[in-house]
mmCIF file of C-alpha atoms and ligand atoms in Angstrom:
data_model
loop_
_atom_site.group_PDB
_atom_site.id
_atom_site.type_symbol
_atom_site.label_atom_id
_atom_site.label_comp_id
_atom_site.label_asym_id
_atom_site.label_seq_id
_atom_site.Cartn_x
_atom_site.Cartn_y
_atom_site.Cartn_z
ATOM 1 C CA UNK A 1 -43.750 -23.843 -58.066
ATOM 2 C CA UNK A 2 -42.707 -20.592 -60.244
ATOM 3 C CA UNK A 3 -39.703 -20.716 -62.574
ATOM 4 C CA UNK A 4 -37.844 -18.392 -60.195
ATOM 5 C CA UNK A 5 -38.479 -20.311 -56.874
ATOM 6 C CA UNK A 6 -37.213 -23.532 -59.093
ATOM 7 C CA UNK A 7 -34.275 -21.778 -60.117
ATOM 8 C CA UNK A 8 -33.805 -20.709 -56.400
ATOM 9 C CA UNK A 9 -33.917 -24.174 -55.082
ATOM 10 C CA UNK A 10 -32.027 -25.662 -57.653
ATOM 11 C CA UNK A 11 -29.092 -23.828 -56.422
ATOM 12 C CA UNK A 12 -28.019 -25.403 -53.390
ATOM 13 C CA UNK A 13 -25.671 -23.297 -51.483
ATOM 14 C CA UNK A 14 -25.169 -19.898 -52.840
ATOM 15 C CA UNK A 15 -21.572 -18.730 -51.292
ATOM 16 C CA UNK A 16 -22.473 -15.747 -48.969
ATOM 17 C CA UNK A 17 -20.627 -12.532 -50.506
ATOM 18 C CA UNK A 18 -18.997 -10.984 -47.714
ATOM 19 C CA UNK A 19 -21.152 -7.787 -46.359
ATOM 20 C CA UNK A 20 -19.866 -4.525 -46.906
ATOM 21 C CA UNK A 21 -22.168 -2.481 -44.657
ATOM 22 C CA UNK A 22 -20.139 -2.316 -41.866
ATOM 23 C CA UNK A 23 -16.506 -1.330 -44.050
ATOM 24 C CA UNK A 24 -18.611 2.261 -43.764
ATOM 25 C CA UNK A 25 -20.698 4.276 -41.276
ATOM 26 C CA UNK A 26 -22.608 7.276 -42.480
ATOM 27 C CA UNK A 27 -21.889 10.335 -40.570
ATOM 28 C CA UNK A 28 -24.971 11.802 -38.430
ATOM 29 C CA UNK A 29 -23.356 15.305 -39.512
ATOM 30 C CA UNK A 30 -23.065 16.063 -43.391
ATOM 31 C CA UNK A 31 -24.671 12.207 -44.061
ATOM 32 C CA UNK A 32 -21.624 11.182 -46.389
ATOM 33 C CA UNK A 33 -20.272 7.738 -46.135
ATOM 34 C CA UNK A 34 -16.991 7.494 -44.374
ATOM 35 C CA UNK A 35 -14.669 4.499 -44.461
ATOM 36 C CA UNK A 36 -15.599 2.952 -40.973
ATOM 37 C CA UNK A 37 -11.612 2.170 -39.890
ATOM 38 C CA UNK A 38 -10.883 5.982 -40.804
ATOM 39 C CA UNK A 39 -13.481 6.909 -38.579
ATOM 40 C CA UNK A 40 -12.348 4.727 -35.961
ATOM 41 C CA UNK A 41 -9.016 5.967 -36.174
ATOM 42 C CA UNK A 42 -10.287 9.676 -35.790
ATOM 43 C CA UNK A 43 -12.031 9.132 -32.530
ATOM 44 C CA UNK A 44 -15.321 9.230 -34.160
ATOM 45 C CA UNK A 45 -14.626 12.295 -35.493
ATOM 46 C CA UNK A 46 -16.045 12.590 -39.264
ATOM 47 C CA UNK A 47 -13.221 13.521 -41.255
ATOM 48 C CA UNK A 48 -15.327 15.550 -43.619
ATOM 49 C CA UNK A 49 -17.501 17.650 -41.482
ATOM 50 C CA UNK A 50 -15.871 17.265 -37.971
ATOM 51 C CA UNK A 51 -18.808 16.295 -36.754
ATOM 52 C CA UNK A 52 -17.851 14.571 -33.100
ATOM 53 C CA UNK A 53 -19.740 11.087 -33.164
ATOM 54 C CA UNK A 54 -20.735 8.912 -29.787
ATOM 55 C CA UNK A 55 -17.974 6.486 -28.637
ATOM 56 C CA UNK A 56 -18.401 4.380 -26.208
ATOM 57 C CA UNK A 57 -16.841 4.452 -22.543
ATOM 58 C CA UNK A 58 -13.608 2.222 -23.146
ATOM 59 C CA UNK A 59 -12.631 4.260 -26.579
ATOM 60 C CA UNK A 60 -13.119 7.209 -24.039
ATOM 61 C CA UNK A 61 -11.073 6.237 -21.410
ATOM 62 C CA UNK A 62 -8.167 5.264 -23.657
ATOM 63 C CA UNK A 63 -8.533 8.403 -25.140
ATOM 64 C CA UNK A 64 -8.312 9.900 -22.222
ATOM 65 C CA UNK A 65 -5.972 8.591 -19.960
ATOM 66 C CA UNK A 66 -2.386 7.080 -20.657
ATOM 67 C CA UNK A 67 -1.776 3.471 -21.137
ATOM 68 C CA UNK A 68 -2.009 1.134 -18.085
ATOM 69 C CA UNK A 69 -4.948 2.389 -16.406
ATOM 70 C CA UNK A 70 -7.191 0.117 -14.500
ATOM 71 C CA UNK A 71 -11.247 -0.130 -14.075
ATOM 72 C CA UNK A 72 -13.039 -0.108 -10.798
ATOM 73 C CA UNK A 73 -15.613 -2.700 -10.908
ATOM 74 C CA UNK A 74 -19.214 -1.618 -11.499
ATOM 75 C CA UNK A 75 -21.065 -1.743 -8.310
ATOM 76 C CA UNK A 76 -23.759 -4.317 -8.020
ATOM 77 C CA UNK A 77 -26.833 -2.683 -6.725
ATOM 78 C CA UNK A 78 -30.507 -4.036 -6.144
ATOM 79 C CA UNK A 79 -31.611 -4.512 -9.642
ATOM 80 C CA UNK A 80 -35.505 -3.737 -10.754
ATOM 81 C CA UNK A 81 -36.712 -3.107 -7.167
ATOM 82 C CA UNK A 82 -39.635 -1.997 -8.522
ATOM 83 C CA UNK A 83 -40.686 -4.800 -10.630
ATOM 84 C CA UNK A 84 -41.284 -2.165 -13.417
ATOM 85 C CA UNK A 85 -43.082 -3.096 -16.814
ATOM 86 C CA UNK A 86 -43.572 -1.046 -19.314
ATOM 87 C CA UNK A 87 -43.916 -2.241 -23.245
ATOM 88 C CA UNK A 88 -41.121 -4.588 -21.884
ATOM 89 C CA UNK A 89 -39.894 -5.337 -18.252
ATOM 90 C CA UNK A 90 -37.042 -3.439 -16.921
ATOM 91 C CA UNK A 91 -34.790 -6.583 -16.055
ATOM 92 C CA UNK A 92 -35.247 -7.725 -19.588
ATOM 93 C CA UNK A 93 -33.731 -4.323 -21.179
ATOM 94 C CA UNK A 94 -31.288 -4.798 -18.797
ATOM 95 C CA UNK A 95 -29.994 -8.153 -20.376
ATOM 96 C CA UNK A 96 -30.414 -6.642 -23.498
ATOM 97 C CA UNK A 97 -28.305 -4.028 -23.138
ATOM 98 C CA UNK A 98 -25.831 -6.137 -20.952
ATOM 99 C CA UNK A 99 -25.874 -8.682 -23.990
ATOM 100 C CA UNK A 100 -24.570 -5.539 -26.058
ATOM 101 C CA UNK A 101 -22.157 -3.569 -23.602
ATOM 102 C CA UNK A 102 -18.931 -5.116 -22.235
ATOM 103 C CA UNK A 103 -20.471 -3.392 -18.708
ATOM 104 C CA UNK A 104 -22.595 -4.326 -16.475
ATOM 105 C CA UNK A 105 -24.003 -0.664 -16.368
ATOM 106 C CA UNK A 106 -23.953 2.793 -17.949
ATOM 107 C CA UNK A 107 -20.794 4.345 -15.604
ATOM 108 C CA UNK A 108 -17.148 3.467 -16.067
ATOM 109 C CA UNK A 109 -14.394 4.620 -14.017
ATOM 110 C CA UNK A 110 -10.542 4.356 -14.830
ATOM 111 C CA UNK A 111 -7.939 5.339 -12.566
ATOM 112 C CA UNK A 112 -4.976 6.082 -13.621
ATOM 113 C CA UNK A 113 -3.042 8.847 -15.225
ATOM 114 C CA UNK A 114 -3.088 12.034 -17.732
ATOM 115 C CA UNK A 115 0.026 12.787 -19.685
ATOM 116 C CA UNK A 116 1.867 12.051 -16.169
ATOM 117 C CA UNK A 117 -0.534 13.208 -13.406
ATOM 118 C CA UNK A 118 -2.769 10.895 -11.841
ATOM 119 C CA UNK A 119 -6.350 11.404 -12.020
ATOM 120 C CA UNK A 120 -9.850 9.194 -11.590
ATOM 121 C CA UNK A 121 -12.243 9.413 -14.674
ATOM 122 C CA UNK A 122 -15.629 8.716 -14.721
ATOM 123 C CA UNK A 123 -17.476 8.275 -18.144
ATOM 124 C CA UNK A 124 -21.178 7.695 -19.128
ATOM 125 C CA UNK A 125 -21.588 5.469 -21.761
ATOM 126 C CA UNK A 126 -25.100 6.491 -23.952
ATOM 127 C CA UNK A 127 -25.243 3.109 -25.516
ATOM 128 C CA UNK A 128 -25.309 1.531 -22.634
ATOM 129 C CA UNK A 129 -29.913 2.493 -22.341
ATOM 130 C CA UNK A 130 -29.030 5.947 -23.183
ATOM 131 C CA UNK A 131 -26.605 7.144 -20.420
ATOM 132 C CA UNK A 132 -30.106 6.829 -17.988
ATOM 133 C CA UNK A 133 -28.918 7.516 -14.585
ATOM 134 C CA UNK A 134 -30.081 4.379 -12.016
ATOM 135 C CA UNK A 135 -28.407 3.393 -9.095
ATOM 136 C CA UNK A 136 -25.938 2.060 -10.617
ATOM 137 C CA UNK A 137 -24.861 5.207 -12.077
ATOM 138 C CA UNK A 138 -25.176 6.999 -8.911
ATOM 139 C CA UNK A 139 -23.119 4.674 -7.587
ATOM 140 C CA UNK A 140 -19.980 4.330 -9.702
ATOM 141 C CA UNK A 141 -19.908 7.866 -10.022
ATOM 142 C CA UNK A 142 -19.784 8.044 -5.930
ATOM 143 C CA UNK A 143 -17.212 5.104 -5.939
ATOM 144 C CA UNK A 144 -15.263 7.285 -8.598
ATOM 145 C CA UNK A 145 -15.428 10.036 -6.540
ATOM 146 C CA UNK A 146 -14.172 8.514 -3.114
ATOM 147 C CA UNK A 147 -11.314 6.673 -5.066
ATOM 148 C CA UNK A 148 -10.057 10.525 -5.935
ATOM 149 C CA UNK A 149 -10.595 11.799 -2.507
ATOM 150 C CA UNK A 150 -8.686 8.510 -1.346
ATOM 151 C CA UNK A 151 -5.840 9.520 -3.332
ATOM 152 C CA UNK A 152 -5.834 12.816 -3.856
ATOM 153 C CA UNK A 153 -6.073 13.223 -7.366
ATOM 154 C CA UNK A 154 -8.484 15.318 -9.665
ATOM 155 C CA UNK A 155 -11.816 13.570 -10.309
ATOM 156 C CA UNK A 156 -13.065 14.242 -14.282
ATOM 157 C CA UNK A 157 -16.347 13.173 -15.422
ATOM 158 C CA UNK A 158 -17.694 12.602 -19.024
ATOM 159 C CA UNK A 159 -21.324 12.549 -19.264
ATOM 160 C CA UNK A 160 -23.585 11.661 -21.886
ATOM 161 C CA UNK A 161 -27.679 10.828 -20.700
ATOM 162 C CA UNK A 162 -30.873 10.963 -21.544
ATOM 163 C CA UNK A 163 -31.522 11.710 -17.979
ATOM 164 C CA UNK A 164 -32.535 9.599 -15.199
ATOM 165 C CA UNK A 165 -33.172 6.060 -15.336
ATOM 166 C CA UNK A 166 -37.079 6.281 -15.426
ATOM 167 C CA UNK A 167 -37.610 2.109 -14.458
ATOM 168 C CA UNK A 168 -36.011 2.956 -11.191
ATOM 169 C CA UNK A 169 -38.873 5.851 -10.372
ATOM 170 C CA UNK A 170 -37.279 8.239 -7.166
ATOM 171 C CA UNK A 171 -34.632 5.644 -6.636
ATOM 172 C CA UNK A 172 -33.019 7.051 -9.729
ATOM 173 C CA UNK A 173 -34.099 10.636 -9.156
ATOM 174 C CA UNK A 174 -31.838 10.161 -5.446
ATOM 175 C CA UNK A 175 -28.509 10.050 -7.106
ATOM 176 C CA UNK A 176 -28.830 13.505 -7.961
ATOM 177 C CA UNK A 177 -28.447 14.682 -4.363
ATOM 178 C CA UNK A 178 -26.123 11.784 -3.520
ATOM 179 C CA UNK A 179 -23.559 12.601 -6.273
ATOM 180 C CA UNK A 180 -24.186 16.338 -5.671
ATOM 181 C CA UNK A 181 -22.999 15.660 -1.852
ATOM 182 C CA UNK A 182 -19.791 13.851 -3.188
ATOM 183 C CA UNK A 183 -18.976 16.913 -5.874
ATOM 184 C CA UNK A 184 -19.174 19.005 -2.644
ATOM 185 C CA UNK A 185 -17.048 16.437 -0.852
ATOM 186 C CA UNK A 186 -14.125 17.119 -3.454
ATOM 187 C CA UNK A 187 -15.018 20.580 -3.198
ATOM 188 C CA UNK A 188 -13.804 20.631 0.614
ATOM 189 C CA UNK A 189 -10.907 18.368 0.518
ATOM 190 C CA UNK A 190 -9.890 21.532 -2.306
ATOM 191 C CA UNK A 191 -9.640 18.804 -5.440
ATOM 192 C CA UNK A 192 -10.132 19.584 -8.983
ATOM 193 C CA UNK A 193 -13.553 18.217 -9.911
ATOM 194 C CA UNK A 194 -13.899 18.467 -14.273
ATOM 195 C CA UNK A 195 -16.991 17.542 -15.917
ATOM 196 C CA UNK A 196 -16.481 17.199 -19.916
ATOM 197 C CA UNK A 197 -20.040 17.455 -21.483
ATOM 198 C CA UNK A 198 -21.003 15.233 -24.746
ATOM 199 C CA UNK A 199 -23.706 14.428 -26.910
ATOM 200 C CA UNK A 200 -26.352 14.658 -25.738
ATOM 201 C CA UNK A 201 -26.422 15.844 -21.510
ATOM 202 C CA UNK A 202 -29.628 16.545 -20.707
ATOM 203 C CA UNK A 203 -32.611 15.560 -18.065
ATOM 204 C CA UNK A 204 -31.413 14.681 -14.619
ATOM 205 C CA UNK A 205 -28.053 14.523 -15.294
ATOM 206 C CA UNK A 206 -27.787 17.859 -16.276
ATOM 207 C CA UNK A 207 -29.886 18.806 -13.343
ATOM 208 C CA UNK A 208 -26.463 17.593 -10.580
ATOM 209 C CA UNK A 209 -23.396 16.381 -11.464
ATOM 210 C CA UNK A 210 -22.902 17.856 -14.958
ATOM 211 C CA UNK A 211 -22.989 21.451 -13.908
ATOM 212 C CA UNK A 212 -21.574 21.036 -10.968
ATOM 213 C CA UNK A 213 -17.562 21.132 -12.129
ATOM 214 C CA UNK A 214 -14.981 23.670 -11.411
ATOM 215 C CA UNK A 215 -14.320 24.083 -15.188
ATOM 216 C CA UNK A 216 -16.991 22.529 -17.544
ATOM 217 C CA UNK A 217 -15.778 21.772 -21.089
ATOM 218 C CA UNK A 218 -18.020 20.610 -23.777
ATOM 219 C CA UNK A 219 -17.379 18.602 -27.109
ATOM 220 C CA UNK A 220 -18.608 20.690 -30.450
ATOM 221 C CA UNK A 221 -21.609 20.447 -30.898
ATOM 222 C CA UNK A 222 -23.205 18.555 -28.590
ATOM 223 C CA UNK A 223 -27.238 18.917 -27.246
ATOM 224 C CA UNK A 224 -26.961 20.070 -23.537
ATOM 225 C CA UNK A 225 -29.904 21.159 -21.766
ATOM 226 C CA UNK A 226 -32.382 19.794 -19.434
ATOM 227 C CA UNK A 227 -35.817 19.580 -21.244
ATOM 228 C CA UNK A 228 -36.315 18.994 -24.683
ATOM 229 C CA UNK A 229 -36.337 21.894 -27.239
ATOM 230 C CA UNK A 230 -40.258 20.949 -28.462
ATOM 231 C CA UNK A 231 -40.965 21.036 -24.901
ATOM 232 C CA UNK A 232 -39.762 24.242 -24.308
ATOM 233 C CA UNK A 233 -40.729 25.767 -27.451
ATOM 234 C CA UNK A 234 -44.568 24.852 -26.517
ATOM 235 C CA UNK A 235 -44.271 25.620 -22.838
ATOM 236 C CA UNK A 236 -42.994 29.654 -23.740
ATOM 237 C CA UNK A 237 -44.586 29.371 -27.181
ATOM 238 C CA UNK A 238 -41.892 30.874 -29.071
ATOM 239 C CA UNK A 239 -39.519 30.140 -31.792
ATOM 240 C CA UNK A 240 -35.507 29.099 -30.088
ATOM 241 C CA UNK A 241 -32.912 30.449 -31.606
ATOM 242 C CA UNK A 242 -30.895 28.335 -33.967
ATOM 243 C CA UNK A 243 -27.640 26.199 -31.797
ATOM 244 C CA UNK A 244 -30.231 26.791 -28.902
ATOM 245 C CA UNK A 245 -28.996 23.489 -26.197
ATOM 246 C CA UNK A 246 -25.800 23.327 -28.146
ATOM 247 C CA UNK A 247 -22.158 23.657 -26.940
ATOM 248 C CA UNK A 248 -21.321 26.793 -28.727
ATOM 249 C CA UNK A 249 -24.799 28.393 -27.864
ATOM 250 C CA UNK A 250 -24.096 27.478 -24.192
ATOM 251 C CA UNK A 251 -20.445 28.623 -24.631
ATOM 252 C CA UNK A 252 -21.726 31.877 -25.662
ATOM 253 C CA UNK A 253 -24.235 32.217 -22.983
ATOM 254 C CA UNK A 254 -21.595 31.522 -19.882
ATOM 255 C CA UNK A 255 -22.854 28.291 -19.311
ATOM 256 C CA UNK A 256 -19.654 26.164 -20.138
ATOM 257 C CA UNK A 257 -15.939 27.353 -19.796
ATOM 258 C CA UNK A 258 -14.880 26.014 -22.966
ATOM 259 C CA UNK A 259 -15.498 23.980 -26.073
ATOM 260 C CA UNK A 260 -13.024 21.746 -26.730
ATOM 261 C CA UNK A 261 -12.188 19.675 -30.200
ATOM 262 C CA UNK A 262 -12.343 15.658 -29.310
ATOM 263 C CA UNK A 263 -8.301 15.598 -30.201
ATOM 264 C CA UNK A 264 -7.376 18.570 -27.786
ATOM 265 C CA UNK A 265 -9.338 16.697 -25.212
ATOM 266 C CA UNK A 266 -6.415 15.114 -23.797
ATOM 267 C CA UNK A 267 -4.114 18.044 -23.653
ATOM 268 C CA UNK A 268 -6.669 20.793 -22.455
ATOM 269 C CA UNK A 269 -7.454 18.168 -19.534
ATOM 270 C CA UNK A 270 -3.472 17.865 -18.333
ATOM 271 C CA UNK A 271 -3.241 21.588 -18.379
ATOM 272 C CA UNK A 272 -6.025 22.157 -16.244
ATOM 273 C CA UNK A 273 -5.022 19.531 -13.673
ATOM 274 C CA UNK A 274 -1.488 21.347 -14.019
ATOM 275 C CA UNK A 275 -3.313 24.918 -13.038
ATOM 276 C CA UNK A 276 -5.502 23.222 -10.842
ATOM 277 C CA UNK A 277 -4.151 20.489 -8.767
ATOM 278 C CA UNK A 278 -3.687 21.006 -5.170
ATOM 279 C CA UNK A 279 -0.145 22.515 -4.393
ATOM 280 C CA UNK A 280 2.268 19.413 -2.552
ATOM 281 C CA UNK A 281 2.427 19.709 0.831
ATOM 282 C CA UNK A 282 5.728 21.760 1.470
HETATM 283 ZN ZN1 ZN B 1 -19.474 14.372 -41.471
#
């Protein structure tokens, strides 16, 4: 036994010194440390830069709709009907990720209203396996969906995916024409159907329900697009431009109405419904 491993053991029970790591979070944007409970209360906005940080889907609802609103229940579909394995088995990254989520799944959707006016919003949470769109998904968006044409309110949707929800193979690639169908249901019964795009939107869905809105708005900054930039890049074999798959690039470039600053969210969404909502029935 060493001097130091005697010293060690000699000391029975060193007090634990509280940890400080998580009093700060270091921000993905300009990398400075920022106090974690100011960052919290700026909606994950870095002070600093303005860099607009991931939150996850109950900070989004609550920052989105007034107090009082109420959850539909996440649907229970048939889970791992493919048995799939890869490095780990599907049903096993499910309980992981259920062990860290309050949700059962990556879709939320809160009913209830904005400054006033009622509305039904859907959000994708990207901790919850990266956003990936499964069944599940597919399905609370669709529930989301029928609960605005029910009441005849606007429908907004805040996505954030890696894309589609690769352990469920085509089930998972099927939600894109089954929520594309309910968008068009919304579209007929003449409701406002939003979609607010944050980081990152890309793969499948990108490829339906993100770009299928009657106004898109995007947070600053975030990656939207459908393949990867390196994949891209090597397919046309030339340099992208710099913001290429980010919201002001896109803004630029007519693909979404409007970029919109995380604390303006709110506001922008109320005056849309205003200019959009169905007119009463005289
Ligand atoms: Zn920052």
């Amino acid at each position: 036994m060493n001097w130091f491993t005697r010293v060690r053991n000699s000391v029975p029970f060193l007090p634990k010194r509280a940890t400080t790591d998580n009093l700060w979070v270091k921000c993905p944007g300009c990398q400075q440390m920022v106090f974690a409970q100011e960052y919290e209360d700026n909606s994950h906005v870095c002070p600093r830069c303005d860099h607009h940080g991931r939150i996850g889907a109950d900070a989004r609802l609550s920052l989105i709709l007034d107090e009082g609103y109420d959850t539909l229940p996440i649907p229970e579909v048939k889970e791992d009907p493919l048995k799939f394995r890869d490095s780990a088995k599907y049903i096993d990254r499910l309980k992981k990720a259920r062990a860290k989520s309050p949700h059962r799944d990556a879709f939320l959707v809160g009913e209830g209203a904005i400054e006033g006016k009622p509305a039904v919003v859907g959000v994708q949470d990207f901790g919850f396996m990266g956003g990936s769109m499964g069944m599940a998904v597919g399905t609370a968006f669709c529930k989301g969906a029928e609960r605005a044409l029910t009441h005849r309110c606007p429908y907004i949707v805040v996505t954030a995916a890696g894309g589609a929800r690769m352990q469920e193979g085509i089930l998972s690639l099927m939600q894109m024409p089954k929520a594309t169908v309910m968008t068009r249901r919304l579209k007929q019964a003449g409701l406002p159907y939003i979609v607010v795009l944050t980081d990152p939107t890309t793969g499948g869905v990108t490829a339906s329900y993100a770009m299928l809105g009657d106004v898109h708005i995007a947070e600053p900054g975030a990656l939207i697009g459908f393949a990867g930039q390196r994949v891209i890049q090597d397919t046309i074999r030339e340099q992208l431009p710099d913001g290429f798959q980010r919201a002001e690039y896109l803004h630029q470039h007519g693909m979404v109405d409007m970029v919109v600053h995380r604390h303006d969210l709110r506001d922008m969404l109320a005056t849309l419904i205003d200019y959009l909502a169905p007119a009463e029935a005289a």
